[in-house]
Amino acid sequence: MVAARTLSVVMCLLSVAGCAAQRHLDHARAASLGHDYAAAVAHYEYALAAQPSLHDSERVASELRRARAQAAYERGRANQQAHAYDAAADAYRNAMEIDPSFEPPTEALRAMGPEAGRWLFGQAGALIDEGRLDRAIEVLEHARHYDPDNATITTRLRDTIQLNRQRREQADTLLDESDKAASAGAWDEAVAHAQAAAELMPDDQTLAAGVVDIRRRAADDLIVRARERAVASAFDRADELLALAGEFAPDQTPVNRALADVAAARARAAEAVGRHGAAMMHYRTAAEHHPDAAERSALTHRAA
């Protein structure tokens, strides 16, 4: 009696699983007919999970293989339309591996080469117009990878490499001039040469960082000179030097600290000769510039 009931339950469960598997197979085939291959693959996999014996079905295996290949092929087409040619090529190759008898991916991959080459050639042209020759060379090399027989791409690549070499030589000369000017303390000239070099090679992050560095060095030097002038009570000249330092400094914090210190020195000098009104004014100026909150509070208190 118990055995019979158990058998009945098992048969019922098998029947339910079989119904679920068949339902997913029906959905999978309908999805394939509707060209929704990703959904088809999902339903085939649900069917296999519900009824593992379907793994032995050559028909189901063939249908799933084709649906997976179709899904990969569709991904390739979508990527190709978005000009994501590397991703498209990977998807087409994936489809070919899944189902070698499925021909569209092979044909699409073969036809995509000239299209990718033309589109990448256009992108390289825009980069060249922007002066971004390093990046343009990378794109042209990619274009030649897809369309190696295109003589126009090859010629443009050769010419761009030559132009980039010339630009690099000009940038190196400008950097030498920048170093000479910096050594002489001619910071306007030093920064201008470094900036010109970076503009010649806009994709070179080292040159961009060099501009920031030379501006920082200029500001640091001017701050030191301003502090020396303040010690000598040449406060107006110190302020002039700090104003120039502010034009160069990538970070205004050191400049503001120096401005505060010079203003405080002015205030103390005014106090020493009994000019208390002027001293209060200079302490307020120092408080406005100082980057440290505690120092600002102390200076504000002196100004009160």
XYZ file of C-alpha atoms in Angstrom:
304
model
C 0.000 0.000 0.000
C 2.743 2.449 1.032
C 4.863 1.409 -1.935
C 1.957 1.997 -4.294
C 1.343 5.445 -2.826
C 5.050 6.319 -3.100
C 5.110 5.182 -6.720
C 2.054 7.303 -7.416
C 3.714 10.376 -5.914
C 6.881 9.775 -7.926
C 4.900 9.371 -11.148
C 3.008 12.575 -10.369
C 6.224 14.472 -9.755
C 7.723 13.130 -12.953
C 4.604 14.176 -14.796
C 4.808 17.702 -13.356
C 8.486 17.967 -14.250
C 7.765 16.690 -17.727
C 4.981 19.233 -18.176
C 7.246 22.055 -16.967
C 10.025 20.940 -19.294
C 7.636 20.754 -22.258
C 6.268 24.197 -21.450
C 9.800 25.647 -21.465
C 10.586 23.862 -24.717
C 7.488 25.384 -26.291
C 8.525 28.829 -25.031
C 12.068 28.300 -26.293
C 10.907 27.381 -29.803
C 8.485 30.292 -29.887
C 11.268 32.656 -28.789
C 13.528 31.333 -31.529
C 10.818 31.909 -34.125
C 10.502 35.446 -32.765
C 14.283 35.957 -33.027
C 14.621 36.381 -29.253
C 17.489 33.961 -28.976
C 18.642 34.964 -25.504
C 15.183 34.116 -24.158
C 15.211 30.882 -26.152
C 18.506 29.812 -24.567
C 17.125 30.566 -21.105
C 14.009 28.459 -21.703
C 16.011 25.542 -23.110
C 18.195 25.604 -19.993
C 15.119 25.707 -17.737
C 13.736 22.681 -19.609
C 16.959 20.744 -19.120
C 16.978 21.592 -15.430
C 13.364 20.444 -15.067
C 13.923 17.207 -16.986
C 17.623 16.191 -17.092
C 16.855 13.266 -19.418
C 16.450 15.853 -22.195
C 20.246 16.030 -22.281
C 20.041 12.781 -24.235
C 17.804 14.341 -26.881
C 19.751 15.165 -30.029
C 16.948 17.442 -31.187
C 17.004 19.512 -28.010
C 20.820 19.632 -28.046
C 20.802 20.798 -31.677
C 18.142 23.438 -31.045
C 19.972 24.751 -27.964
C 23.278 24.840 -29.831
C 21.732 26.841 -32.670
C 19.948 29.211 -30.239
C 23.207 29.885 -28.407
C 24.976 30.536 -31.699
C 22.155 32.814 -32.831
C 22.297 34.726 -29.534
C 26.054 35.242 -29.904
C 25.578 36.295 -33.523
C 22.958 38.871 -32.515
C 25.332 40.257 -29.886
C 27.924 40.588 -32.605
C 25.526 42.472 -34.866
C 24.529 44.831 -32.045
C 28.168 45.542 -31.223
C 29.010 46.049 -34.873
C 26.198 48.591 -35.248
C 27.616 50.413 -32.187
C 31.092 50.365 -33.828
C 32.376 48.145 -31.006
C 34.232 46.018 -33.526
C 36.434 44.067 -31.135
C 33.420 42.966 -29.106
C 31.570 42.163 -32.335
C 34.444 40.013 -33.586
C 34.578 38.142 -30.269
C 30.846 37.475 -30.411
C 31.005 36.258 -34.025
C 33.880 33.919 -33.196
C 31.975 32.651 -30.172
C 28.991 31.848 -32.418
C 31.266 30.016 -34.851
C 32.733 27.913 -32.022
C 29.301 27.034 -30.651
C 27.882 25.935 -33.996
C 30.399 25.648 -36.857
C 27.598 24.778 -39.275
C 25.918 28.162 -38.676
C 27.304 30.306 -41.513
C 26.132 33.930 -40.847
C 28.797 34.690 -38.203
C 31.600 33.638 -40.548
C 30.210 35.815 -43.328
C 29.629 38.751 -40.970
C 33.173 38.572 -39.595
C 34.618 38.524 -43.092
C 32.507 41.481 -44.254
C 33.087 43.538 -41.119
C 36.798 44.111 -41.777
C 36.520 46.832 -44.451
C 33.640 48.495 -42.592
C 35.625 48.615 -39.355
C 38.671 49.901 -41.218
C 36.697 52.751 -42.809
C 35.028 53.789 -39.564
C 38.252 53.677 -37.561
C 40.007 55.638 -40.315
C 37.426 58.381 -39.870
C 37.910 58.382 -36.109
C 41.667 58.677 -36.595
C 41.159 61.671 -38.887
C 39.221 63.485 -36.174
C 41.984 62.739 -33.668
C 44.618 64.065 -36.057
C 42.627 67.282 -36.458
C 42.694 67.626 -32.644
C 46.454 67.091 -32.628
C 46.105 63.800 -30.733
C 48.615 61.935 -32.847
C 49.557 59.214 -30.333
C 45.940 58.108 -30.084
C 45.416 58.516 -33.844
C 48.294 56.117 -34.506
C 46.721 53.529 -32.204
C 43.391 53.841 -34.022
C 45.020 53.650 -37.468
C 46.907 50.520 -36.452
C 43.601 49.049 -35.345
C 42.053 50.051 -38.663
C 44.869 48.332 -40.547
C 44.302 45.211 -38.427
C 40.736 45.009 -39.754
C 41.522 46.066 -43.326
C 45.187 45.222 -43.999
C 44.893 45.651 -47.769
C 43.650 49.248 -47.568
C 46.499 51.362 -48.966
C 44.894 54.615 -47.800
C 44.989 53.466 -44.180
C 48.595 52.334 -44.495
C 49.680 55.647 -46.045
C 47.866 57.732 -43.427
C 49.443 55.654 -40.688
C 52.938 56.168 -42.097
C 52.414 59.920 -42.481
C 50.982 60.266 -38.981
C 53.905 58.402 -37.446
C 56.297 60.776 -39.253
C 54.355 63.852 -38.120
C 54.249 62.541 -34.567
C 58.012 62.043 -34.597
C 58.485 65.652 -35.692
C 56.111 66.896 -32.993
C 57.991 64.871 -30.402
C 61.277 66.463 -31.448
C 59.715 69.937 -31.200
C 58.314 69.114 -27.765
C 61.732 67.928 -26.574
C 63.295 71.196 -27.756
C 60.641 73.193 -25.895
C 61.282 71.187 -22.730
C 64.992 71.975 -22.963
C 64.141 75.680 -23.263
C 61.771 75.358 -20.308
C 64.506 73.839 -18.153
C 66.942 76.631 -19.087
C 64.392 79.315 -18.255
C 63.538 77.638 -14.941
C 67.213 77.526 -13.991
C 67.394 81.271 -14.605
C 64.244 81.912 -12.582
C 62.372 83.079 -15.697
C 59.187 81.337 -14.695
C 56.865 82.952 -17.240
C 59.065 81.644 -20.031
C 59.591 78.259 -18.371
C 55.862 77.664 -17.947
C 55.081 78.898 -21.469
C 57.572 76.466 -23.036
C 56.324 73.528 -20.957
C 52.727 74.372 -21.854
C 53.584 74.589 -25.561
C 55.245 71.158 -25.399
C 52.173 69.652 -23.742
C 49.899 71.191 -26.372
C 51.985 69.612 -29.129
C 51.502 66.156 -27.562
C 48.071 66.302 -25.842
C 47.910 62.550 -25.217
C 51.227 62.524 -23.333
C 50.253 62.605 -19.659
C 53.900 62.974 -18.650
C 54.051 66.331 -20.409
C 50.782 67.422 -18.804
C 52.164 66.465 -15.392
C 55.333 68.388 -16.251
C 53.309 71.569 -16.715
C 51.781 71.135 -13.266
C 55.238 70.517 -11.792
C 56.856 73.570 -13.378
C 53.973 75.751 -12.206
C 54.386 74.379 -8.680
C 58.133 75.005 -8.768
C 57.543 78.560 -9.970
C 55.073 79.218 -7.164
C 57.366 77.690 -4.546
C 60.297 79.835 -5.680
C 58.231 83.015 -5.676
C 56.875 82.229 -2.209
C 60.415 81.833 -0.863
C 61.431 85.133 -2.432
C 58.312 86.833 -1.054
C 59.060 85.635 2.460
C 62.620 86.986 2.145
C 61.225 90.381 1.094
C 58.826 90.340 4.046
C 61.704 89.682 6.466
C 63.367 92.772 4.993
C 60.095 94.682 5.534
C 59.635 95.065 1.766
C 55.993 94.143 2.130
C 54.707 95.630 -1.125
C 57.269 93.670 -3.132
C 56.395 90.531 -1.150
C 52.730 91.001 -2.082
C 53.661 91.435 -5.755
C 55.651 88.200 -5.724
C 52.794 86.336 -4.034
C 50.295 87.651 -6.566
C 52.511 86.187 -9.298
C 52.868 82.950 -7.331
C 49.068 82.713 -7.216
C 48.942 82.805 -11.025
C 51.298 79.824 -11.238
C 50.319 77.679 -8.252
C 48.245 74.544 -9.023
C 47.268 74.565 -5.320
C 46.547 77.935 -3.733
C 47.034 76.709 -0.144
C 50.792 77.531 0.121
C 50.175 80.928 -1.463
C 47.363 81.746 0.958
C 49.505 80.686 3.899
C 52.311 82.963 2.721
C 49.860 85.850 2.164
C 48.640 85.415 5.733
C 52.162 85.315 7.112
C 53.182 88.468 5.218
C 50.024 90.276 6.377
C 50.728 89.222 9.973
C 54.293 90.489 9.628
C 52.917 93.813 8.374
C 50.607 93.936 11.381
C 53.456 93.340 13.828
C 55.535 96.021 12.111
C 52.640 98.452 12.403
C 52.177 97.580 16.082
C 55.860 98.252 16.731
C 55.465 101.864 15.668
C 52.098 102.388 17.393
C 49.937 102.181 14.242
C 47.301 100.026 15.902
C 44.530 100.723 13.384
C 46.741 99.564 10.504
C 47.830 96.560 12.565
C 44.200 95.486 13.109
C 43.534 95.809 9.366
C 46.535 93.639 8.497
C 45.579 91.024 11.083
C 42.119 90.811 9.488
C 43.748 90.355 6.090
C 45.936 87.587 7.541
C 42.863 85.883 9.031
C 41.084 85.997 5.659
C 43.946 84.215 3.895
C 45.201 81.686 6.445
C 44.177 78.087 5.509
C 44.307 76.810 9.117
C 41.122 77.330 11.171
C 42.924 77.649 14.519
C 45.325 80.233 13.098
C 42.424 82.152 11.530
C 40.719 82.275 14.924
C 43.868 83.541 16.649
C 44.440 86.207 14.000
C 40.821 87.310 14.162
C 41.207 87.681 17.920
C 44.321 89.860 17.403
C 42.341 92.033 15.001
C 39.514 92.629 17.507
